[in-house]
Structures are given as structure tokens and as C-alpha cells.
Tab-separated table of C-alpha atoms in Angstrom:
chain	number	residue	atom	x	y	z
A	1	MET	CA	116.178	91.225	85.396
A	2	ASP	CA	117.162	91.484	88.810
A	3	ASP	CA	120.238	91.575	90.372
A	4	ASP	CA	120.368	87.560	90.112
A	5	GLY	CA	119.660	87.119	86.461
A	6	ALA	CA	115.790	86.446	87.013
A	7	ALA	CA	113.254	88.424	85.219
A	8	VAL	CA	110.801	90.202	86.944
A	9	ILE	CA	106.981	90.335	86.156
A	10	LEU	CA	104.778	92.692	86.868
A	11	GLY	CA	101.017	90.867	87.242
A	12	ILE	CA	98.033	93.155	87.316
A	13	ASP	CA	93.961	92.109	87.166
A	14	PRO	CA	92.365	95.528	86.073
A	15	GLY	CA	89.659	97.270	87.965
A	16	THR	CA	88.279	100.815	88.875
A	17	ALA	CA	88.072	100.551	92.458
A	18	LEU	CA	90.801	97.908	92.983
A	19	THR	CA	93.642	96.902	90.563
A	20	GLY	CA	95.035	94.071	92.180
A	21	TYR	CA	99.193	93.440	90.945
A	22	GLY	CA	101.756	91.337	91.937
A	23	VAL	CA	105.447	90.885	91.139
A	24	VAL	CA	106.847	87.881	90.793
A	25	ALA	CA	110.165	87.074	89.592
A	26	ARG	CA	110.862	84.095	87.498
A	27	GLY	CA	114.859	82.645	87.892
A	28	ARG	CA	116.822	81.133	84.907
A	29	GLY	CA	115.294	77.322	85.770
A	30	GLY	CA	111.861	78.777	86.156
A	31	ALA	CA	111.932	78.800	89.819
A	32	VAL	CA	109.455	81.814	90.939
A	33	SER	CA	109.357	83.695	94.455
A	34	LEU	CA	107.148	86.870	95.550
A	35	VAL	CA	108.963	90.248	95.232
A	36	GLU	CA	105.262	92.324	96.414
A	37	CYS	CA	101.771	91.976	95.877
A	38	GLY	CA	99.141	94.572	97.239
A	39	VAL	CA	96.371	96.859	95.215
A	40	ILE	CA	95.980	99.997	93.609
A	41	ARG	CA	92.599	101.718	95.781
A	42	THR	CA	91.074	104.534	94.004
A	43	SER	CA	87.509	106.647	95.837
A	44	PRO	CA	84.205	106.385	93.983
A	45	SER	CA	83.372	109.469	95.119
A	46	GLU	CA	86.126	110.538	93.083
A	47	PRO	CA	86.366	111.646	89.659
A	48	LEU	CA	86.712	109.461	86.840
A	49	ALA	CA	89.810	110.833	85.672
A	50	LYS	CA	91.091	111.152	88.601
A	51	ARG	CA	90.800	107.866	89.204
A	52	ILE	CA	92.469	106.806	86.342
A	53	ARG	CA	95.269	109.128	86.876
A	54	GLU	CA	95.397	106.844	90.114
A	55	ILE	CA	95.578	103.663	88.299
A	56	TYR	CA	98.303	104.890	85.858
A	57	ASP	CA	100.823	106.339	88.593
A	58	GLY	CA	100.469	103.517	90.463
A	59	VAL	CA	101.594	101.467	87.583
A	60	MET	CA	104.190	103.410	86.671
A	61	GLU	CA	105.093	103.695	90.365
A	62	LEU	CA	105.467	99.691	90.121
A	63	ILE	CA	107.163	99.998	86.745
A	64	ARG	CA	109.868	102.793	87.765
A	65	ARG	CA	110.363	100.387	91.124
A	66	HIS	CA	110.835	97.041	89.460
A	67	ARG	CA	111.621	97.295	86.040
A	68	PRO	CA	110.084	94.233	84.795
A	69	VAL	CA	110.500	92.318	81.860
A	70	ALA	CA	106.694	92.072	81.078
A	71	VAL	CA	103.804	93.157	82.716
A	72	SER	CA	100.907	90.853	82.536
A	73	VAL	CA	97.253	91.752	82.442
A	74	GLU	CA	94.146	90.052	83.120
A	75	GLU	CA	92.069	90.028	79.217
A	76	VAL	CA	88.482	91.056	80.602
A	77	PHE	CA	85.795	90.425	80.978
A	78	GLN	CA	82.663	88.019	81.389
A	79	GLY	CA	79.189	88.241	81.634
A	80	ARG	CA	78.947	92.254	83.372
A	81	ASN	CA	77.098	94.709	81.678
A	82	ALA	CA	77.909	97.696	79.749
A	83	GLN	CA	78.121	100.811	81.529
A	84	SER	CA	80.484	98.271	84.314
A	85	ALA	CA	82.591	96.961	80.730
A	86	LEU	CA	83.030	101.041	79.893
A	87	LYS	CA	84.446	101.741	83.875
A	88	LEU	CA	86.866	98.980	83.240
A	89	GLY	CA	88.230	99.825	80.001
A	90	HIS	CA	89.407	103.309	81.400
A	91	ALA	CA	90.950	101.031	83.974
A	92	ARG	CA	92.509	98.935	81.795
A	93	GLY	CA	93.567	101.537	79.108
A	94	ALA	CA	95.232	103.278	82.049
A	95	ILE	CA	97.297	100.261	82.388
A	96	LEU	CA	97.937	99.663	79.231
A	97	LEU	CA	99.425	103.231	78.450
A	98	ALA	CA	101.230	103.109	81.707
A	99	ALA	CA	103.524	99.990	80.332
A	100	ALA	CA	103.489	101.474	76.776
A	101	HIS	CA	104.927	104.462	77.766
A	102	ALA	CA	107.611	102.679	80.298
A	103	GLY	CA	108.415	100.555	76.644
A	104	VAL	CA	107.649	97.499	78.816
A	105	THR	CA	106.382	94.297	76.980
A	106	ILE	CA	102.736	94.231	77.343
A	107	ALA	CA	101.640	90.331	77.901
A	108	GLU	CA	97.865	89.765	77.613
A	109	TYR	CA	95.682	86.252	78.882
A	110	ALA	CA	92.525	85.728	79.480
A	111	PRO	CA	91.495	85.228	82.767
A	112	ALA	CA	90.679	80.823	81.679
A	113	GLN	CA	94.282	81.100	80.681
A	114	ILE	CA	96.002	82.441	83.749
A	115	LYS	CA	93.341	79.936	85.756
A	116	ASN	CA	95.149	76.868	84.006
A	117	ALA	CA	97.852	78.099	84.362
A	118	VAL	CA	97.979	78.207	88.353
A	119	VAL	CA	95.374	75.474	89.347
A	120	GLY	CA	95.516	73.422	86.525
A	121	THR	CA	91.855	74.439	85.106
A	122	GLY	CA	89.855	76.764	83.356
A	123	ARG	CA	87.368	77.486	85.532
A	124	ALA	CA	88.827	77.132	89.121
A	125	THR	CA	87.513	79.686	91.716
A	126	LYS	CA	89.203	82.561	93.321
A	127	GLU	CA	89.410	80.391	96.562
A	128	GLN	CA	91.169	77.813	94.565
A	129	VAL	CA	93.671	81.105	92.561
A	130	GLY	CA	94.600	82.091	95.690
A	131	PHE	CA	95.116	79.031	97.586
A	132	MET	CA	97.460	77.598	94.447
A	133	VAL	CA	99.393	81.054	94.767
A	134	GLN	CA	99.887	80.522	98.284
A	135	GLN	CA	101.929	77.414	97.425
A	136	ARG	CA	103.401	77.997	94.053
A	137	LEU	CA	105.254	80.627	96.186
A	138	ARG	CA	105.676	79.065	99.407
A	139	LEU	CA	104.028	81.758	101.122
A	140	ARG	CA	102.205	81.948	104.472
A	141	GLU	CA	98.354	82.731	103.467
A	142	ALA	CA	97.352	83.578	100.207
A	143	PRO	CA	97.181	87.177	99.007
A	144	SER	CA	94.796	89.126	100.393
A	145	PRO	CA	92.235	91.503	99.487
A	146	ALA	CA	91.692	88.379	96.353
A	147	ASP	CA	92.300	90.996	93.773
A	148	ALA	CA	96.260	90.718	94.432
A	149	ALA	CA	96.053	87.108	94.411
A	150	ASP	CA	94.511	87.711	91.080
A	151	GLY	CA	97.753	90.460	90.331
A	152	VAL	CA	99.685	87.392	91.381
A	153	ALA	CA	98.515	84.638	89.373
A	154	ALA	CA	98.499	86.901	85.787
A	155	ALA	CA	102.263	87.317	86.540
A	156	LEU	CA	102.753	83.879	87.459
A	157	CYS	CA	101.247	82.526	84.220
A	158	HIS	CA	103.468	84.482	82.323
A	159	ALA	CA	106.300	83.150	84.052
A	160	GLN	CA	105.147	79.746	82.822
A	161	MET	CA	103.943	80.480	79.357
A	162	GLY	CA	105.943	83.642	78.225
A	163	SER	CA	109.109	82.987	77.129
A	164	PHE	CA	112.467	83.719	78.884
A	165	PRO	CA	116.245	83.724	77.109
A	166	ALA	CA	117.645	80.174	78.877
I	1	MET	CA	92.671	131.818	75.884
I	2	ASP	CA	93.944	132.566	72.178
I	3	ASP	CA	95.301	136.040	71.415
I	4	ASP	CA	91.247	137.628	71.256
I	5	GLY	CA	91.285	136.385	74.669
I	6	ALA	CA	88.928	133.886	73.042
I	7	ALA	CA	88.402	130.610	74.993
I	8	VAL	CA	89.829	128.039	73.087
I	9	ILE	CA	87.837	124.385	73.621
I	10	LEU	CA	88.661	120.705	72.990
I	11	GLY	CA	85.509	118.501	71.901
I	12	ILE	CA	86.185	114.980	71.786
I	13	ASP	CA	84.096	112.043	70.749
I	14	PRO	CA	85.711	109.070	72.128
I	15	GLY	CA	85.850	106.095	69.937
I	16	THR	CA	88.227	102.935	69.158
I	17	ALA	CA	88.708	103.412	65.469
I	18	LEU	CA	88.071	106.945	65.130
I	19	THR	CA	88.006	109.458	67.882
I	20	GLY	CA	86.680	112.387	66.385
I	21	TYR	CA	87.799	116.163	67.414
I	22	GLY	CA	86.751	119.814	67.366
I	23	VAL	CA	88.543	123.189	68.225
I	24	VAL	CA	86.424	125.879	68.975
I	25	ALA	CA	86.993	129.538	70.001
I	26	ARG	CA	84.279	130.725	71.609
I	27	GLY	CA	84.301	134.662	72.048
I	28	ARG	CA	84.216	136.589	74.789
I	29	GLY	CA	80.255	137.841	73.740
I	30	GLY	CA	79.480	134.156	73.724
I	31	ALA	CA	80.131	133.963	69.563
I	32	VAL	CA	81.812	130.419	68.438
I	33	SER	CA	84.273	129.729	65.517
I	34	LEU	CA	85.841	125.712	64.172
I	35	VAL	CA	89.574	126.163	64.782
I	36	GLU	CA	89.905	122.838	63.123
I	37	CYS	CA	87.979	119.358	63.408
I	38	GLY	CA	89.433	116.156	62.242
I	39	VAL	CA	89.397	112.552	63.706
I	40	ILE	CA	92.215	110.378	65.082
I	41	ARG	CA	92.316	106.966	63.244
I	42	THR	CA	93.685	103.431	64.506
I	43	SER	CA	94.171	100.810	63.084
I	44	PRO	CA	91.946	97.306	64.157
I	45	SER	CA	95.344	95.501	62.885
I	46	GLU	CA	97.174	97.123	65.891
I	47	PRO	CA	97.754	95.601	69.353
I	48	LEU	CA	95.043	97.431	71.361
I	49	ALA	CA	97.937	99.128	73.472
I	50	LYS	CA	99.387	100.649	70.759
I	51	ARG	CA	95.856	102.612	69.579
I	52	ILE	CA	95.493	103.982	72.708
I	53	ARG	CA	98.713	105.196	72.776
I	54	GLU	CA	97.791	106.658	69.157
I	55	ILE	CA	94.708	108.120	70.824
I	56	TYR	CA	96.589	109.627	73.958
I	57	ASP	CA	99.453	110.954	71.684
I	58	GLY	CA	96.565	112.594	69.711
I	59	VAL	CA	94.761	114.469	71.828
I	60	MET	CA	97.482	115.062	73.815
I	61	GLU	CA	99.539	117.295	69.981
I	62	LEU	CA	95.996	118.854	70.469
I	63	ILE	CA	96.354	120.334	73.084
I	64	ARG	CA	99.931	121.448	73.422
I	65	ARG	CA	98.759	123.380	69.453
I	66	HIS	CA	95.868	124.894	70.887
I	67	ARG	CA	95.989	125.222	74.489
I	68	PRO	CA	91.854	124.910	75.642
I	69	VAL	CA	90.449	125.837	78.605
I	70	ALA	CA	88.618	122.611	78.633
I	71	VAL	CA	88.322	119.128	77.064
I	72	SER	CA	84.421	118.447	76.718
I	73	VAL	CA	83.939	114.765	75.961
I	74	GLU	CA	80.916	112.472	75.450
I	75	GLU	CA	79.891	110.487	78.290
I	76	VAL	CA	79.131	107.298	76.131
I	77	PHE	CA	77.135	105.233	75.950
I	78	GLN	CA	73.931	103.688	74.680
I	79	GLY	CA	73.427	99.896	74.107
I	80	ARG	CA	75.936	98.273	72.705
I	81	ASN	CA	77.260	95.063	73.893
I	82	ALA	CA	80.322	94.486	77.268
I	83	GLN	CA	82.872	93.968	74.223
I	84	SER	CA	82.368	97.466	72.754
I	85	ALA	CA	81.987	99.064	75.888
I	86	LEU	CA	85.127	98.068	77.258
I	87	LYS	CA	86.773	98.640	74.130
I	88	LEU	CA	85.485	101.987	74.053
I	89	GLY	CA	86.420	102.553	77.791
I	90	HIS	CA	89.881	101.957	76.936
I	91	ALA	CA	89.806	105.150	74.590
I	92	ARG	CA	88.241	106.962	76.320
I	93	GLY	CA	90.647	106.953	79.581
I	94	ALA	CA	93.521	107.655	76.955
I	95	ILE	CA	91.729	110.711	76.647
I	96	LEU	CA	90.638	111.780	80.087
I	97	LEU	CA	94.470	110.883	80.500
I	98	ALA	CA	95.823	112.915	78.199
I	99	ALA	CA	93.727	115.922	79.848
I	100	ALA	CA	94.939	114.721	83.065
I	101	HIS	CA	98.573	115.061	83.019
I	102	ALA	CA	98.338	117.795	80.738
I	103	GLY	CA	96.167	119.937	83.641
I	104	VAL	CA	92.648	121.087	81.302
I	105	THR	CA	90.133	120.860	82.763
I	106	ILE	CA	87.169	118.117	81.643
I	107	ALA	CA	84.466	118.658	81.464
I	108	GLU	CA	81.363	115.645	80.364
I	109	TYR	CA	78.647	115.598	78.415
I	110	ALA	CA	75.948	112.870	77.450
I	111	PRO	CA	75.010	112.842	74.064
I	112	ALA	CA	71.530	113.780	74.680
I	113	GLN	CA	72.806	116.633	76.781
I	114	ILE	CA	75.511	117.506	73.231
I	115	LYS	CA	72.699	116.771	71.232
I	116	ASN	CA	70.535	119.581	73.195
I	117	ALA	CA	72.677	122.100	73.149
I	118	VAL	CA	73.826	122.117	69.315
I	119	VAL	CA	70.248	120.592	67.462
I	120	GLY	CA	67.868	121.640	70.382
I	121	THR	CA	67.018	117.942	70.803
I	122	GLY	CA	68.157	115.238	72.381
I	123	ARG	CA	67.121	112.794	69.907
I	124	ALA	CA	68.609	114.767	67.312
I	125	THR	CA	70.302	112.174	64.411
I	126	LYS	CA	74.238	112.228	62.864
I	127	GLU	CA	72.308	114.266	60.019
I	128	GLN	CA	70.820	117.099	62.123
I	129	VAL	CA	73.699	117.329	64.299
I	130	GLY	CA	76.348	117.489	61.489
I	131	PHE	CA	74.026	120.278	59.928
I	132	MET	CA	73.504	122.363	62.761
I	133	VAL	CA	77.000	122.220	63.264
I	134	GLN	CA	77.469	123.595	60.116
I	135	GLN	CA	74.824	126.475	60.753
I	136	ARG	CA	76.449	127.552	63.992
I	137	LEU	CA	79.810	128.180	62.522
I	138	ARG	CA	79.008	129.126	59.150
I	139	LEU	CA	80.850	126.140	57.670
I	140	ARG	CA	80.285	125.017	53.965
I	141	GLU	CA	79.875	122.049	54.507
I	142	ALA	CA	79.137	119.736	57.464
I	143	PRO	CA	82.284	118.385	59.385
I	144	SER	CA	83.054	115.115	57.875
I	145	PRO	CA	83.599	111.858	58.823
I	146	ALA	CA	80.382	112.209	61.273
I	147	ASP	CA	82.692	111.643	64.378
I	148	ALA	CA	84.444	114.925	63.487
I	149	ALA	CA	81.241	116.686	63.781
I	150	ASP	CA	80.366	115.032	66.867
I	151	GLY	CA	84.149	115.690	68.532
I	152	VAL	CA	83.034	119.860	67.345
I	153	ALA	CA	79.544	119.038	68.674
I	154	ALA	CA	80.772	118.061	71.878
I	155	ALA	CA	82.772	121.379	71.970
I	156	LEU	CA	80.159	123.501	70.881
I	157	CYS	CA	77.772	121.733	74.057
I	158	HIS	CA	80.626	122.972	76.706
I	159	ALA	CA	81.008	126.741	74.719
I	160	GLN	CA	77.005	126.379	75.675
I	161	MET	CA	77.226	125.093	79.265
I	162	GLY	CA	80.312	125.888	80.680
I	163	SER	CA	81.067	129.197	82.409
I	164	PHE	CA	83.469	131.193	81.388
I	165	PRO	CA	84.896	134.904	82.406
I	166	ALA	CA	82.681	137.822	81.050
């Protein structure tokens, strides 16, 4: 909860190289506003253990700073190969672990659920997601890179689908 | 290092349901002995975040108790599908993160390297790995379940391939 009694939600789009995030405040009436969004970037030239530690630390820092009521994480994934799935799992594990260590509720949504909540169709393109995120939060432009917009979309999905005290 | 100047190595075979581990002491001359082995078991009925936290906590507890000079982790994996790869990645991420948080050196070996170091062929069966682990460590029987033997094999591989002060 922030000072106005709004529920703060941290949405995350997991990735090894780029983990997108969006922090959204949901007012008592359900109105949403953007607090912050961006990406946690790690270098492919670093050892995997260092990269997932950076993701863990980055998520932990966001949780400490924003005190979200929930972390909303995209439930990956579709159609990649086993090697990239394995890598992505490392990143996602670090994110879930940071939320668990911080004692924050974890909500998981399939990509189609997130798209459906934000755009109205589970088959929305990245561009449509960015556009609707921009509209819903009254932003001048869509968050960039697309990973950041996907993190915001995950937060918006939970703002809409999660249960909040009236 | 333990009291006799032996280097303690923690070997780990990552898995979501069963993470096998073996703790091996390597004396100055290279002689190896088993300190402990077993499995960290998590329940499929629990949420994934809880399960990977249990794996993280279990590895952290082993590190605290044995103070290994290195954590040797099997570099998975071969031929599973993307969904199981993703899950396995979560578990492996938790293991690497525990080692990184504890400040312990991480060594990663491919399954074929581990089999080659322990059995002498990269294509060894699970039974052969168990048998050679038993022989090398002068045990009454092979560690059980096979995941525990695989954890010990990862530790033995590093005892043989890693660099240690003379």
C-alpha cells in the first residue's frame, strides 16, 4: 500500500538478458497509474550465476523500494527450444525466489491471460500490448523496450484480476 | 577446507522434485572420501516458488554446515522438452543463487564430463555411475536414490578436474 491507500503491484516479464518490470498503483476504486517501469539488463559475457544474481538483486531492490502487495510474473513460455527454456527458468527462479524471500504474494499469469486483460484478446501483438499499456496509463508513449511494457502489462493484469480489499 | 586440510566439495544434481547432493572431502594427495550425501525433496503439490525456495534453503544449509571450497553443479540437459527444461532451470537457478550468495566458487560440468571423470566414459549408465561412486569412495553400496549418487559424482568430478593448492 502506498500513502494514498493504493495497492502497488510489481509486474515482471522474465528474461535472462532483459527482465522487464512495471510498477503500477491501483487505487481503491480500481483506477491505475504508472509508478515506474524499466528493464534489468544482464550481460551475456558474464557467468550465468552472476547474471541471475543481478536479476535477483534487481527485483529485491524494486520490492524494497516500492513495497508491492503482489509480484505478478508472466508464466512463460511458448515454442522456444529446451536450451533457451532452461536459461529462462534460471531467471524466473531468481525472480520467484526474491519475491518469496521478501514475503510478497506471487501471482502468475499465462501470456494469453495478460494480453486478454490488457488488450481484450489473448493473441495480441507486442505493439498492441504497448499501445494499450500507453492508453490505460495515459502515457505519452508506449514503454520501451517492449520488455518493460510487458512487465507493466503483467502488473495491469493483476490489478484487474487479483482480489483487493474494497 | 576441513580440519585436516582437506578440500570439501559439494556436488549437486539439480532437479525440481529431487535435487541430489554429495559432499566429498579431497585430501592434499587427492584421496577422496564421502562426508554426506542425500536428496532435497520437494512436493509437486506445492507452488513452484515454495519448492525452489526449499531447494535454495537446502543448498544454503549444506554450504553453512560443510563450508565447501566449491559447489560443483551438473550442467543440464539433454533431450527433455521445453516445459521440463523451464522447470529444471528454476531449480538450477536457485542452486546457483545459493552458491553465489554464500560466496562459494561455482564449477559447472556437462553430464558427459562427470561420467567420464567418474566412470571413464561419457556414455556411462546410471548404474555404472552408482557402482563407480561406490568403488571410488569404498562404500558398502551405491548411494540411493540415483540422484544422490549423481550429486556425489559431480563432487568427485570436481575433485579430479578442479585445481587445488598442493
